[in-house]
Tab-separated table of C-alpha atoms in Angstrom:
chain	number	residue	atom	x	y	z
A	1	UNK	CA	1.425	-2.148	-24.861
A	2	UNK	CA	0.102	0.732	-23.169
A	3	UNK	CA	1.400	1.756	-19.842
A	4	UNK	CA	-0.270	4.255	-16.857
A	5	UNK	CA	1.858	7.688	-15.960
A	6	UNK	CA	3.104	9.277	-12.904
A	7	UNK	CA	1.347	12.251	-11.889
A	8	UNK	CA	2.962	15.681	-11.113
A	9	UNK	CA	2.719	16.502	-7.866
A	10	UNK	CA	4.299	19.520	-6.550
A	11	UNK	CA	6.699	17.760	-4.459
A	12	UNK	CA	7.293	14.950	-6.939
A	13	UNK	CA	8.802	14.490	-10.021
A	14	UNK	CA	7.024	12.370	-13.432
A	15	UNK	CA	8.098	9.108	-15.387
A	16	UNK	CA	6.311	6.707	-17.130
A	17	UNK	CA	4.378	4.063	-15.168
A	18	UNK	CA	5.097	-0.193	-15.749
A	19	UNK	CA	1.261	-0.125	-15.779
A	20	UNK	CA	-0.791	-1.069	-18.654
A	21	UNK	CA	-4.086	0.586	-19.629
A	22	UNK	CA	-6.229	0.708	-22.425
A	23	UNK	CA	-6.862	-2.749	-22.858
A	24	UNK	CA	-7.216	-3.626	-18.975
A	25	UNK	CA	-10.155	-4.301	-17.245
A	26	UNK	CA	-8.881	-6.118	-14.112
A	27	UNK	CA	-6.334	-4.324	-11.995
A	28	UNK	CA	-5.096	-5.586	-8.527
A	29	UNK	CA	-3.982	-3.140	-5.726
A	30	UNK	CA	-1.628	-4.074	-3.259
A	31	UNK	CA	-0.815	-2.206	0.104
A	32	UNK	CA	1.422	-1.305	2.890
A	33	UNK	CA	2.815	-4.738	2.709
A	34	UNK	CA	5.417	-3.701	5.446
A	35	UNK	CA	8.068	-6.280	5.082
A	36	UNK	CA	5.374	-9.826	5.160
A	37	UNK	CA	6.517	-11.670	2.560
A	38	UNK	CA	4.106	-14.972	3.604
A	39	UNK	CA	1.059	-12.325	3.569
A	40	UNK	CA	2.262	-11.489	0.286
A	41	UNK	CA	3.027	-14.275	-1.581
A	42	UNK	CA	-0.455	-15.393	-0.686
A	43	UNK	CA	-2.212	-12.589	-1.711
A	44	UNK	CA	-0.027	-12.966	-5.221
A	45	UNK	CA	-1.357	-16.789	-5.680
A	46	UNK	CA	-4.998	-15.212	-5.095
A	47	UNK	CA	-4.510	-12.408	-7.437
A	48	UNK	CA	-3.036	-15.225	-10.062
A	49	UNK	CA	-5.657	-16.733	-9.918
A	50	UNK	CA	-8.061	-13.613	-10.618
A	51	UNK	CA	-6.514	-13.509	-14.239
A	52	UNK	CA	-5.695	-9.460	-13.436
A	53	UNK	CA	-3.853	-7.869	-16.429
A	54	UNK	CA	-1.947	-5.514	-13.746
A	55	UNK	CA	-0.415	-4.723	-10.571
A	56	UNK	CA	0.576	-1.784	-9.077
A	57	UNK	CA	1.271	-1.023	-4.710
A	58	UNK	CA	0.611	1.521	-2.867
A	59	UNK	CA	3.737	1.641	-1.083
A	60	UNK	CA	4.814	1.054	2.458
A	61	UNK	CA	6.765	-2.044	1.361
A	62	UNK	CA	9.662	-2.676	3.589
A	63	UNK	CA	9.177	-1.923	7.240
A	64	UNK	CA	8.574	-3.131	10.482
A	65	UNK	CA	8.000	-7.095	9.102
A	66	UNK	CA	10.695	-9.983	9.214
A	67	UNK	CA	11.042	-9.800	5.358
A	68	UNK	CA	11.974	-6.518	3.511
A	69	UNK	CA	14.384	-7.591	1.132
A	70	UNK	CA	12.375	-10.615	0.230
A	71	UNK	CA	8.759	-8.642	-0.085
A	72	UNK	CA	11.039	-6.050	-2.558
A	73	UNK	CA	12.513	-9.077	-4.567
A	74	UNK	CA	8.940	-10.075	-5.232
A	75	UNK	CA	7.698	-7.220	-5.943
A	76	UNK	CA	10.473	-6.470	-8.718
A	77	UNK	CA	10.483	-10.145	-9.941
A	78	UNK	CA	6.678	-8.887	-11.212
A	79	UNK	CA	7.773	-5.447	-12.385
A	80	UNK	CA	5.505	-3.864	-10.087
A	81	UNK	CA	5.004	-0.077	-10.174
A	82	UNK	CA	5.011	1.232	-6.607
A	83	UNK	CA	3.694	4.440	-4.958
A	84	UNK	CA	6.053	6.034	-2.358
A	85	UNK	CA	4.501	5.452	1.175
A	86	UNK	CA	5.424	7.348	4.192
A	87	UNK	CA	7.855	4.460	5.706
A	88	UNK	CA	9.121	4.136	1.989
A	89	UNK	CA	10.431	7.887	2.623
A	90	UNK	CA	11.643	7.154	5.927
A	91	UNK	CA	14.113	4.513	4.476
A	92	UNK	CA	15.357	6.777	2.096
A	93	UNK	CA	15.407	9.575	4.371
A	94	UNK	CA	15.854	8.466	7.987
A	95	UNK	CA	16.432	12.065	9.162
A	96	UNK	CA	13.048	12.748	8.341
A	97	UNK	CA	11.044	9.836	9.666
A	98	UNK	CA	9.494	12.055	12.760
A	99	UNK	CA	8.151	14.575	10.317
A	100	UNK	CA	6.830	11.048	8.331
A	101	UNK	CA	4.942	10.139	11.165
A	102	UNK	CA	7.386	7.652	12.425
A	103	UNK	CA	7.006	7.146	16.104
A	104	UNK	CA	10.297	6.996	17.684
A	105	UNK	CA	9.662	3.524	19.190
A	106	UNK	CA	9.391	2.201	15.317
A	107	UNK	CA	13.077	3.852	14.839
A	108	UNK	CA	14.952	0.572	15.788
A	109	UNK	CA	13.006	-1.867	13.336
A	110	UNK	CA	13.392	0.625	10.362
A	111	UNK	CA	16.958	0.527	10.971
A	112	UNK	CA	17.357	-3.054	11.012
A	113	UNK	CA	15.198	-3.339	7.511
A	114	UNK	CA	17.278	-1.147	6.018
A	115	UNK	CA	20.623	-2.812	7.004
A	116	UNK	CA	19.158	-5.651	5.170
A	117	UNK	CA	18.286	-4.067	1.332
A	118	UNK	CA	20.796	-4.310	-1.699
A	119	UNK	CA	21.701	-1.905	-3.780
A	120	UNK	CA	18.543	-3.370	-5.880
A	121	UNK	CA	16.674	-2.879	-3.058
A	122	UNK	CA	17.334	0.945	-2.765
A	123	UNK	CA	17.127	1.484	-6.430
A	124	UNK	CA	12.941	0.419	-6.311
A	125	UNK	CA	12.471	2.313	-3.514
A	126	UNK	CA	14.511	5.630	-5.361
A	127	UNK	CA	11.991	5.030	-8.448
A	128	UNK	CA	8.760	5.168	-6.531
A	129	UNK	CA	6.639	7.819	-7.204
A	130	UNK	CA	4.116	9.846	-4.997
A	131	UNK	CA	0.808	9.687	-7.447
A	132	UNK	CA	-0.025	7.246	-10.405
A	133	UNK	CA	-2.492	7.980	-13.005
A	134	UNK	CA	-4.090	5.766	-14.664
A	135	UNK	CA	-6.073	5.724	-18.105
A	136	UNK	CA	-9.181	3.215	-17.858
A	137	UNK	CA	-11.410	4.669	-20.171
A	138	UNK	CA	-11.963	7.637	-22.339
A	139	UNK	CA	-11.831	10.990	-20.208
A	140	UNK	CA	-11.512	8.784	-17.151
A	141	UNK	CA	-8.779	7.790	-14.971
A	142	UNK	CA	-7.823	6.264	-12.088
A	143	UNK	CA	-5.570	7.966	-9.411
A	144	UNK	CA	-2.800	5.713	-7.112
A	145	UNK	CA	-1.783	7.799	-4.318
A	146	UNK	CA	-0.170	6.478	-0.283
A	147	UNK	CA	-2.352	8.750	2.343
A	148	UNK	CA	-3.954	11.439	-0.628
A	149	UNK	CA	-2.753	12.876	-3.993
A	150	UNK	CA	-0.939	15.874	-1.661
A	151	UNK	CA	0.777	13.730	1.106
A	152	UNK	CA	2.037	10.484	1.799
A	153	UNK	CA	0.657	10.871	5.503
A	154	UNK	CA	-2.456	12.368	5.084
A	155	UNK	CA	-5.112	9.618	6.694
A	156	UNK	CA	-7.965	9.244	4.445
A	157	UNK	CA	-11.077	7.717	5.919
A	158	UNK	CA	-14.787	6.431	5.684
A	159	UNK	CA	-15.634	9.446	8.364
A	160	UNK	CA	-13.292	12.219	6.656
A	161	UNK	CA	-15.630	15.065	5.767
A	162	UNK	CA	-16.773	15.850	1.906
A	163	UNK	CA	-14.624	19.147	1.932
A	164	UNK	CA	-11.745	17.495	2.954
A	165	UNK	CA	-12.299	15.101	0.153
A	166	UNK	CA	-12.574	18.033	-2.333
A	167	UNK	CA	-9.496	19.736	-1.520
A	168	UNK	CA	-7.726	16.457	-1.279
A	169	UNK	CA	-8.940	14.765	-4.672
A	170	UNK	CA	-9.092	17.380	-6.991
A	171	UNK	CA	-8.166	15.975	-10.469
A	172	UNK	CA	-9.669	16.640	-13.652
A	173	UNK	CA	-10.525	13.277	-15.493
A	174	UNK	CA	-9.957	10.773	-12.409
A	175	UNK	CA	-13.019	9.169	-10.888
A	176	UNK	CA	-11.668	6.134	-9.068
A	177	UNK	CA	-9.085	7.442	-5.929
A	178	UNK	CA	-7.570	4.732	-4.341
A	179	UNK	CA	-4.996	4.968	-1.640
A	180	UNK	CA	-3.820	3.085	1.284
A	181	UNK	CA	-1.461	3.948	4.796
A	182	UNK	CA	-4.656	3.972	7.323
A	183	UNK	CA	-4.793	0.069	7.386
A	184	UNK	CA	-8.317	0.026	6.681
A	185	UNK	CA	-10.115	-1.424	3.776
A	186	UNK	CA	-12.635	1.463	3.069
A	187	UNK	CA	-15.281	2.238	-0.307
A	188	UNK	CA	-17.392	5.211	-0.182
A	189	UNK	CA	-18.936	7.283	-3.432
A	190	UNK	CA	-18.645	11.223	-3.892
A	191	UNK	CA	-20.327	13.297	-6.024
A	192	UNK	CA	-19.862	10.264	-8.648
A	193	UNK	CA	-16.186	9.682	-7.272
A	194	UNK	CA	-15.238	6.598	-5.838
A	195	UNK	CA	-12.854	6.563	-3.072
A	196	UNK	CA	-11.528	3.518	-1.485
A	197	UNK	CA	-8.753	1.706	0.355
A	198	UNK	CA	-7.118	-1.303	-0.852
A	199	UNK	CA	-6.709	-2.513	3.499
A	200	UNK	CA	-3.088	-3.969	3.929
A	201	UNK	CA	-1.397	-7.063	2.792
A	202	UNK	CA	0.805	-7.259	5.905
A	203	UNK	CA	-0.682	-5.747	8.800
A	204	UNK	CA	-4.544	-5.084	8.322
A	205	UNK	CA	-6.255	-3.066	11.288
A	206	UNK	CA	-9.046	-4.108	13.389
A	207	UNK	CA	-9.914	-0.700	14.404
A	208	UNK	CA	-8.141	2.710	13.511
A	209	UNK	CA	-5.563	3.538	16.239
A	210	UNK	CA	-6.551	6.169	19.233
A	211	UNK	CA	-4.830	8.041	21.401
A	212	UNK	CA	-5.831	5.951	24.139
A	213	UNK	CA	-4.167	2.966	22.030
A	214	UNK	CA	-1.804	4.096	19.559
A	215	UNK	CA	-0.685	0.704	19.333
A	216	UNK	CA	-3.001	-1.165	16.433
A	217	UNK	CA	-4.378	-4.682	16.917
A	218	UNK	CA	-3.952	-6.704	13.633
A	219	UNK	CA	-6.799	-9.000	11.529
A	220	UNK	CA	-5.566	-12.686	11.122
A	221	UNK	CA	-5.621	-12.331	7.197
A	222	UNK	CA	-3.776	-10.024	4.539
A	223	UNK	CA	-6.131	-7.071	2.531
A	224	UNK	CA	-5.805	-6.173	-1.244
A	225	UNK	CA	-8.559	-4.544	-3.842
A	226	UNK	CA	-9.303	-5.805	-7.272
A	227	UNK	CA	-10.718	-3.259	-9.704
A	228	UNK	CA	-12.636	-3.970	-13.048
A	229	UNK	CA	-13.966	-2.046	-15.775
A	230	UNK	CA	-16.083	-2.904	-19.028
A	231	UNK	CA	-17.847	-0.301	-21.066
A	232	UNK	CA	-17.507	1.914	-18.583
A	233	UNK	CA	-19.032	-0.067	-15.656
A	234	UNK	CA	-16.415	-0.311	-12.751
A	235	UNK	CA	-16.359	-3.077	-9.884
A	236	UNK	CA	-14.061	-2.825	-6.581
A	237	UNK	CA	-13.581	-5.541	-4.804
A	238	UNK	CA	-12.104	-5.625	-1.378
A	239	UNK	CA	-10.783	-9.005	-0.403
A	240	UNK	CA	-9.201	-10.796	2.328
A	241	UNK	CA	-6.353	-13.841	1.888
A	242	UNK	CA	-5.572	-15.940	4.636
A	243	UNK	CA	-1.788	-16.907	4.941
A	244	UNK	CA	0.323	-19.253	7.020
A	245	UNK	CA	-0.130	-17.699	10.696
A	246	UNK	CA	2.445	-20.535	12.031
A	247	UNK	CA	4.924	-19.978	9.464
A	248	UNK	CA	5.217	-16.569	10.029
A	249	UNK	CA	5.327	-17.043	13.397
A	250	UNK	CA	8.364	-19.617	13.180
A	251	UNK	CA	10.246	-17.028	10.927
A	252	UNK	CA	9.573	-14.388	13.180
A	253	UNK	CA	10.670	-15.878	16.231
A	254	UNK	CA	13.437	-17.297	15.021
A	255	UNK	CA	14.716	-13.574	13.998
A	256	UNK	CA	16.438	-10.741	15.884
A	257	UNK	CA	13.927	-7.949	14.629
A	258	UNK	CA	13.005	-5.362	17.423
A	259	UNK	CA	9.313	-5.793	16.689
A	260	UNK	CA	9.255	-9.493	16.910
A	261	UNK	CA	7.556	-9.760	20.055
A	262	UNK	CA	4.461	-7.223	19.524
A	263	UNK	CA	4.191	-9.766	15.987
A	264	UNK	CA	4.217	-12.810	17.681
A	265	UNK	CA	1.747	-10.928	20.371
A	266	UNK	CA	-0.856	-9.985	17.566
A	267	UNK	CA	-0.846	-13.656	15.837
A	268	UNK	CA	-0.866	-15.476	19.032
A	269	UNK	CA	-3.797	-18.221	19.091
């Protein structure tokens, strides 16, 4: 079997990729699952039943959610590659979580996720990487990065101007980008590039935040992409899974995490 690569970054080191390629043609891309292990599991039954021939994430995995060690024991039970997201970072680096984009009031609910991983835990989250690469096709490749190829917070977006895009997305032989940290399910085409978000499996956006609202509202469902490919004919599809909003609920009340009641606040009937 053939397996993807990591890309070489500047600020990131290489290592081969739990991906396969060359004889794929469905791949399913998960999200900023931030410690929802309901969300996830359901989106796993849906992507099951897809018949997809891999999986890789997009990182921001364990934070803020009820269930980081259990969304990380998932996620290695399937071998899944994993991109390092900003929050991914923080955990490893708590020091550095302003200059992450962190806000401070999120400081108390990354602490208690982290006093909650094994040493298995840690060990997935030390072997992300910031970019995958992909093979799909002769000449062609896909790229896997968190915010863009350069940063794990760079916000990527339906509005963000083509030079941006340019400067952000320069690769050779890719010409599928997919990333995720803005929340937002997104699909736009450039220059015969296409750019999208895969949304998120554990807290999908209604609207990105403002200024005047920094605090996001959440979608009752969780976000992932599936991507195809025959003869070199691509397909993206952005879908939404419900879960169980009551059982999450239940679990989330009945825990001491810091963000429990803005979670309970956003599934409230």
């Amino acid at each position: 079997m053939l397996f993807g690569r990591a890309a070489c970054p500047a600020a990131g080191g290489c290592g081969e990729a739990r991906v396969p390629a060359g004889t794929m043609t469905r791949l399913a891309i998960l999200s900023d699952i931030h410690g929802h292990a309901i969300a996830l599991e359901a989106v796993l039954a849906d992507i099951d039943r897809q018949g997809v021939d891999g999986l890789i994430c997009l990182g921001d995995v364990a934070t803020l959610g009820p269930q980081p060690a259990e969304v990380l024991a998932s996620l290695r039970a399937r071998r899944c590659p994993c991109v390092l997201g900003n929050h991914d970072e923080a955990l490893l680096h708590p020091e550095r979580a302003q200059a992450l984009h962190i806000p401070a009031r999120l400081n108390p609910a990354l602490t208690w996720c982290a006093e909650r991983l094994t040493e298995a835990d840690w060990a997935f989250l030390r072997a992300c990487r910031p970019v995958w690469e992909l093979p799909v096709g002769p000449g062609t490749d896909l790229l896997a990065y968190h915010g863009s190829p350069l940063s794990n917070t760079d916000s990527l977006l339906a509005t963000t101007p083509s030079g941006d895009l340019d400067r952000w997305l320069c690769h050779p032989t890719a010409k599928l980008f997919v990333g995720g940290h803005t929340h937002l399910q997104m699909l736009r085409q450039e220059s015969g590039r296409y750019v999208f978000n895969a949304g998120s499996v554990g807290s999908a956006f209604k609207a990105p935040p403002r200024p005047e609202q920094p605090t996001p509202s959440l979608l009752p469902w969780a976000e992932y992409a599936l991507v195809t490919w025959d003869r070199g004919l691509v397909g993206i599809d952005l879908r939404q899974v419900p879960f169980d909003l009551a059982a999450f609920a239940a679990l989330t009340a009945a825990s001491d995490l810091p963000l429990r009641g803005w979670w309970l606040q956003q599934y409230a009937a």
